[in-house]
mmCIF file of C-alpha atoms in Angstrom:
data_model
loop_
_atom_site.group_PDB
_atom_site.id
_atom_site.type_symbol
_atom_site.label_atom_id
_atom_site.label_comp_id
_atom_site.label_asym_id
_atom_site.label_seq_id
_atom_site.Cartn_x
_atom_site.Cartn_y
_atom_site.Cartn_z
ATOM 1 C CA UNK A 1 2.419 2.824 7.851
ATOM 2 C CA UNK A 2 3.927 1.098 10.807
ATOM 3 C CA UNK A 3 6.948 -0.466 9.259
ATOM 4 C CA UNK A 4 9.673 1.231 7.228
ATOM 5 C CA UNK A 5 10.222 -2.013 5.286
ATOM 6 C CA UNK A 6 6.603 -2.010 4.104
ATOM 7 C CA UNK A 7 6.794 1.654 3.154
ATOM 8 C CA UNK A 8 9.960 0.895 1.184
ATOM 9 C CA UNK A 9 8.299 -2.045 -0.590
ATOM 10 C CA UNK A 10 5.439 0.193 -1.702
ATOM 11 C CA UNK A 11 7.538 3.250 -2.503
ATOM 12 C CA UNK A 12 9.981 1.334 -4.688
ATOM 13 C CA UNK A 13 7.043 0.396 -6.915
ATOM 14 C CA UNK A 14 5.258 3.768 -6.888
ATOM 15 C CA UNK A 15 6.304 6.349 -9.509
ATOM 16 C CA UNK A 16 7.611 9.726 -8.359
ATOM 17 C CA UNK A 17 5.736 12.021 -10.782
ATOM 18 C CA UNK A 18 2.354 13.102 -9.368
ATOM 19 C CA UNK A 19 0.298 12.128 -12.432
ATOM 20 C CA UNK A 20 2.030 8.757 -12.723
ATOM 21 C CA UNK A 21 1.451 8.208 -8.985
ATOM 22 C CA UNK A 22 -2.267 8.912 -9.408
ATOM 23 C CA UNK A 23 -2.433 6.381 -12.256
ATOM 24 C CA UNK A 24 -0.532 3.817 -10.183
ATOM 25 C CA UNK A 25 -2.912 4.263 -7.242
ATOM 26 C CA UNK A 26 -5.976 4.181 -9.524
ATOM 27 C CA UNK A 27 -4.738 0.906 -11.023
ATOM 28 C CA UNK A 28 -4.316 -0.611 -7.570
ATOM 29 C CA UNK A 29 -7.865 0.416 -6.602
ATOM 30 C CA UNK A 30 -9.268 -0.893 -9.889
ATOM 31 C CA UNK A 31 -7.263 -4.114 -9.498
ATOM 32 C CA UNK A 32 -8.574 -4.597 -5.971
ATOM 33 C CA UNK A 33 -12.176 -4.226 -7.157
ATOM 34 C CA UNK A 34 -11.719 -6.406 -10.252
ATOM 35 C CA UNK A 35 -9.911 -9.196 -8.384
ATOM 36 C CA UNK A 36 -12.609 -9.186 -5.692
ATOM 37 C CA UNK A 37 -15.309 -9.367 -8.339
ATOM 38 C CA UNK A 38 -13.753 -11.756 -10.886
ATOM 39 C CA UNK A 39 -10.823 -13.431 -9.138
ATOM 40 C CA UNK A 40 -7.290 -13.527 -10.490
ATOM 41 C CA UNK A 41 -8.582 -13.994 -14.025
ATOM 42 C CA UNK A 42 -9.976 -10.452 -14.066
ATOM 43 C CA UNK A 43 -9.310 -8.779 -17.390
ATOM 44 C CA UNK A 44 -6.324 -6.428 -17.344
ATOM 45 C CA UNK A 45 -8.065 -4.365 -20.010
ATOM 46 C CA UNK A 46 -11.046 -3.998 -17.679
ATOM 47 C CA UNK A 47 -8.750 -2.972 -14.826
ATOM 48 C CA UNK A 48 -7.138 -0.293 -16.991
ATOM 49 C CA UNK A 49 -10.581 0.930 -18.086
ATOM 50 C CA UNK A 50 -11.811 1.074 -14.472
ATOM 51 C CA UNK A 51 -8.723 3.098 -13.550
ATOM 52 C CA UNK A 52 -9.334 5.489 -16.430
ATOM 53 C CA UNK A 53 -6.016 4.717 -18.130
ATOM 54 C CA UNK A 54 -4.865 2.854 -21.224
ATOM 55 C CA UNK A 55 -3.543 -0.685 -21.179
ATOM 56 C CA UNK A 56 -0.060 0.675 -21.942
ATOM 57 C CA UNK A 57 -0.121 2.637 -18.673
ATOM 58 C CA UNK A 58 -1.098 -0.528 -16.808
ATOM 59 C CA UNK A 59 1.819 -2.457 -18.317
ATOM 60 C CA UNK A 60 4.278 0.404 -17.681
ATOM 61 C CA UNK A 61 3.389 0.245 -13.982
ATOM 62 C CA UNK A 62 2.808 -3.500 -13.741
ATOM 63 C CA UNK A 63 4.646 -5.471 -16.434
ATOM 64 C CA UNK A 64 2.911 -8.699 -15.347
ATOM 65 C CA UNK A 65 -0.346 -9.695 -13.715
ATOM 66 C CA UNK A 66 1.725 -10.973 -10.786
ATOM 67 C CA UNK A 67 3.225 -7.501 -10.289
ATOM 68 C CA UNK A 68 -0.269 -5.993 -10.043
ATOM 69 C CA UNK A 69 -1.480 -8.712 -7.659
ATOM 70 C CA UNK A 70 1.581 -8.141 -5.467
ATOM 71 C CA UNK A 71 1.027 -4.361 -5.398
ATOM 72 C CA UNK A 72 -2.655 -4.782 -4.493
ATOM 73 C CA UNK A 73 -1.655 -7.178 -1.710
ATOM 74 C CA UNK A 74 0.985 -4.775 -0.373
ATOM 75 C CA UNK A 75 -1.532 -1.942 -0.410
ATOM 76 C CA UNK A 76 -4.041 -4.069 1.512
ATOM 77 C CA UNK A 77 -1.448 -4.971 4.155
ATOM 78 C CA UNK A 78 -0.370 -1.334 4.431
ATOM 79 C CA UNK A 79 -3.981 -0.293 5.012
ATOM 80 C CA UNK A 80 -4.492 -2.754 7.855
ATOM 81 C CA UNK A 81 -1.108 -2.027 9.436
ATOM 82 C CA UNK A 82 -1.563 1.739 9.342
ATOM 83 C CA UNK A 83 -5.092 1.458 10.732
ATOM 84 C CA UNK A 84 -3.581 0.253 14.023
ATOM 85 C CA UNK A 85 -1.916 3.651 14.408
ATOM 86 C CA UNK A 86 -5.295 5.381 14.150
ATOM 87 C CA UNK A 87 -6.631 3.569 17.210
ATOM 88 C CA UNK A 88 -4.437 5.113 19.918
ATOM 89 C CA UNK A 89 -7.319 7.055 21.490
ATOM 90 C CA UNK A 90 -9.841 4.194 21.514
ATOM 91 C CA UNK A 91 -10.540 2.083 24.584
ATOM 92 C CA UNK A 92 -8.200 -0.953 24.695
ATOM 93 C CA UNK A 93 -10.662 -3.693 23.721
ATOM 94 C CA UNK A 94 -12.471 -1.455 21.249
ATOM 95 C CA UNK A 95 -9.150 -0.646 19.544
ATOM 96 C CA UNK A 96 -8.195 -4.313 19.255
ATOM 97 C CA UNK A 97 -11.678 -5.263 18.052
ATOM 98 C CA UNK A 98 -11.696 -2.476 15.449
ATOM 99 C CA UNK A 99 -8.311 -3.572 14.129
ATOM 100 C CA UNK A 100 -9.357 -7.231 14.030
ATOM 101 C CA UNK A 101 -12.566 -6.262 12.194
ATOM 102 C CA UNK A 102 -10.475 -4.370 9.648
ATOM 103 C CA UNK A 103 -8.215 -7.419 9.417
ATOM 104 C CA UNK A 104 -11.291 -9.642 8.893
ATOM 105 C CA UNK A 105 -12.398 -7.441 6.021
ATOM 106 C CA UNK A 106 -8.924 -7.754 4.495
ATOM 107 C CA UNK A 107 -8.844 -11.513 5.154
ATOM 108 C CA UNK A 108 -12.175 -12.008 3.413
ATOM 109 C CA UNK A 109 -10.628 -10.565 0.222
ATOM 110 C CA UNK A 110 -7.042 -11.783 0.472
ATOM 111 C CA UNK A 111 -7.733 -15.406 -0.487
ATOM 112 C CA UNK A 112 -7.931 -14.432 -4.140
ATOM 113 C CA UNK A 113 -4.721 -12.411 -3.880
ATOM 114 C CA UNK A 114 -2.881 -15.192 -2.069
ATOM 115 C CA UNK A 115 -3.662 -17.575 -4.920
ATOM 116 C CA UNK A 116 -1.508 -15.319 -7.082
ATOM 117 C CA UNK A 117 1.422 -15.062 -4.669
ATOM 118 C CA UNK A 118 4.139 -17.542 -3.795
ATOM 119 C CA UNK A 119 3.283 -18.475 -0.199
ATOM 120 C CA UNK A 120 6.965 -19.017 0.613
ATOM 121 C CA UNK A 121 8.028 -15.651 -0.791
ATOM 122 C CA UNK A 122 9.981 -13.201 1.308
ATOM 123 C CA UNK A 123 7.330 -10.590 0.504
ATOM 124 C CA UNK A 124 4.555 -12.685 1.996
ATOM 125 C CA UNK A 125 6.619 -13.484 5.091
ATOM 126 C CA UNK A 126 7.514 -9.796 5.554
ATOM 127 C CA UNK A 127 3.862 -8.776 5.213
ATOM 128 C CA UNK A 128 2.768 -11.363 7.772
ATOM 129 C CA UNK A 129 5.359 -10.036 10.211
ATOM 130 C CA UNK A 130 4.293 -6.438 9.612
ATOM 131 C CA UNK A 131 0.654 -7.352 10.145
ATOM 132 C CA UNK A 132 1.402 -9.082 13.439
ATOM 133 C CA UNK A 133 3.656 -6.242 14.609
ATOM 134 C CA UNK A 134 0.897 -3.710 13.982
ATOM 135 C CA UNK A 135 -1.717 -5.655 15.979
ATOM 136 C CA UNK A 136 0.531 -6.817 18.836
ATOM 137 C CA UNK A 137 0.559 -3.484 20.757
ATOM 138 C CA UNK A 138 -3.242 -3.335 20.593
ATOM 139 C CA UNK A 139 -3.495 -6.846 22.002
ATOM 140 C CA UNK A 140 -0.995 -6.108 24.778
ATOM 141 C CA UNK A 141 -2.840 -2.913 25.714
ATOM 142 C CA UNK A 142 -6.173 -4.778 25.930
ATOM 143 C CA UNK A 143 -4.530 -7.512 28.010
ATOM 144 C CA UNK A 144 -2.926 -4.941 30.337
ATOM 145 C CA UNK A 145 -6.376 -3.409 30.843
ATOM 146 C CA UNK A 146 -7.683 -6.862 31.834
ATOM 147 C CA UNK A 147 -10.089 -6.956 28.889
ATOM 148 C CA UNK A 148 -8.478 -9.784 26.895
ATOM 149 C CA UNK A 149 -7.434 -13.206 28.114
ATOM 150 C CA UNK A 150 -3.740 -13.286 29.041
ATOM 151 C CA UNK A 151 -3.193 -16.592 27.198
ATOM 152 C CA UNK A 152 -4.052 -15.101 23.794
ATOM 153 C CA UNK A 153 -1.191 -14.333 21.397
ATOM 154 C CA UNK A 154 -1.553 -12.090 18.346
ATOM 155 C CA UNK A 155 -1.157 -15.165 16.134
ATOM 156 C CA UNK A 156 -4.166 -16.728 17.904
ATOM 157 C CA UNK A 157 -6.344 -13.660 17.448
ATOM 158 C CA UNK A 158 -5.379 -13.155 13.803
ATOM 159 C CA UNK A 159 -5.918 -16.817 12.905
ATOM 160 C CA UNK A 160 -9.263 -16.873 14.719
ATOM 161 C CA UNK A 161 -10.551 -13.856 12.823
ATOM 162 C CA UNK A 162 -8.989 -14.951 9.511
ATOM 163 C CA UNK A 163 -10.616 -18.359 9.846
ATOM 164 C CA UNK A 164 -14.014 -16.820 10.421
ATOM 165 C CA UNK A 165 -13.572 -14.236 7.677
ATOM 166 C CA UNK A 166 -12.498 -16.879 5.168
ATOM 167 C CA UNK A 167 -15.831 -18.668 5.338
ATOM 168 C CA UNK A 168 -18.384 -17.872 2.632
ATOM 169 C CA UNK A 169 -21.294 -15.935 4.149
ATOM 170 C CA UNK A 170 -24.531 -15.045 2.391
ATOM 171 C CA UNK A 171 -24.035 -11.385 3.344
ATOM 172 C CA UNK A 172 -21.682 -9.011 5.135
ATOM 173 C CA UNK A 173 -24.029 -8.665 8.120
ATOM 174 C CA UNK A 174 -23.757 -12.339 9.023
ATOM 175 C CA UNK A 175 -19.967 -12.225 8.636
ATOM 176 C CA UNK A 176 -19.852 -9.250 11.023
ATOM 177 C CA UNK A 177 -22.033 -11.073 13.570
ATOM 178 C CA UNK A 178 -19.808 -14.151 13.466
ATOM 179 C CA UNK A 179 -16.661 -12.022 13.762
ATOM 180 C CA UNK A 180 -18.243 -10.370 16.828
ATOM 181 C CA UNK A 181 -18.827 -13.831 18.332
ATOM 182 C CA UNK A 182 -15.168 -14.676 17.742
ATOM 183 C CA UNK A 183 -14.056 -11.397 19.324
ATOM 184 C CA UNK A 184 -16.142 -12.180 22.406
ATOM 185 C CA UNK A 185 -14.058 -15.342 22.759
ATOM 186 C CA UNK A 186 -10.965 -13.196 23.333
ATOM 187 C CA UNK A 187 -12.450 -11.412 26.321
ATOM 188 C CA UNK A 188 -11.346 -12.166 29.850
ATOM 189 C CA UNK A 189 -13.772 -14.508 31.549
#
């Protein structure tokens, strides 16, 4: 993960015992899938079942639905932020485009999660900052290579891709094509 604050936010929620950690992580994965499939009204019993744990284990880790939604959101942000670190060896524009595609995938799912979070919360503001900080070096590197327009800010690129990703598409292939069109708009003319 790129930011110590994000790591701390996740680690303070994650149990220390290995078996409890596995259950915690399984619940986050199951929550992600259930929320994507059924929205915020996904059954907590179903989430526990998908994770292979009892409902008591779910409530021990996440005393409220909001706590689970928040943990899933943090995990999503951590995944996108840490992905930026994996792109050091890629060509500048390819690295930025790969990160923005990963962000688009996240953005296509986050709408449901955001409905369950207070948009003015410190957590949400911190996550937004972390997300931008992880993508900013990729944008600057692509701009320094002359591959991305110099007038583009990370906020512009993220909002462009998030706007495209937030639209309902009949299938993932069309969403990817439209994201590619948006990415082409970032290129130097």
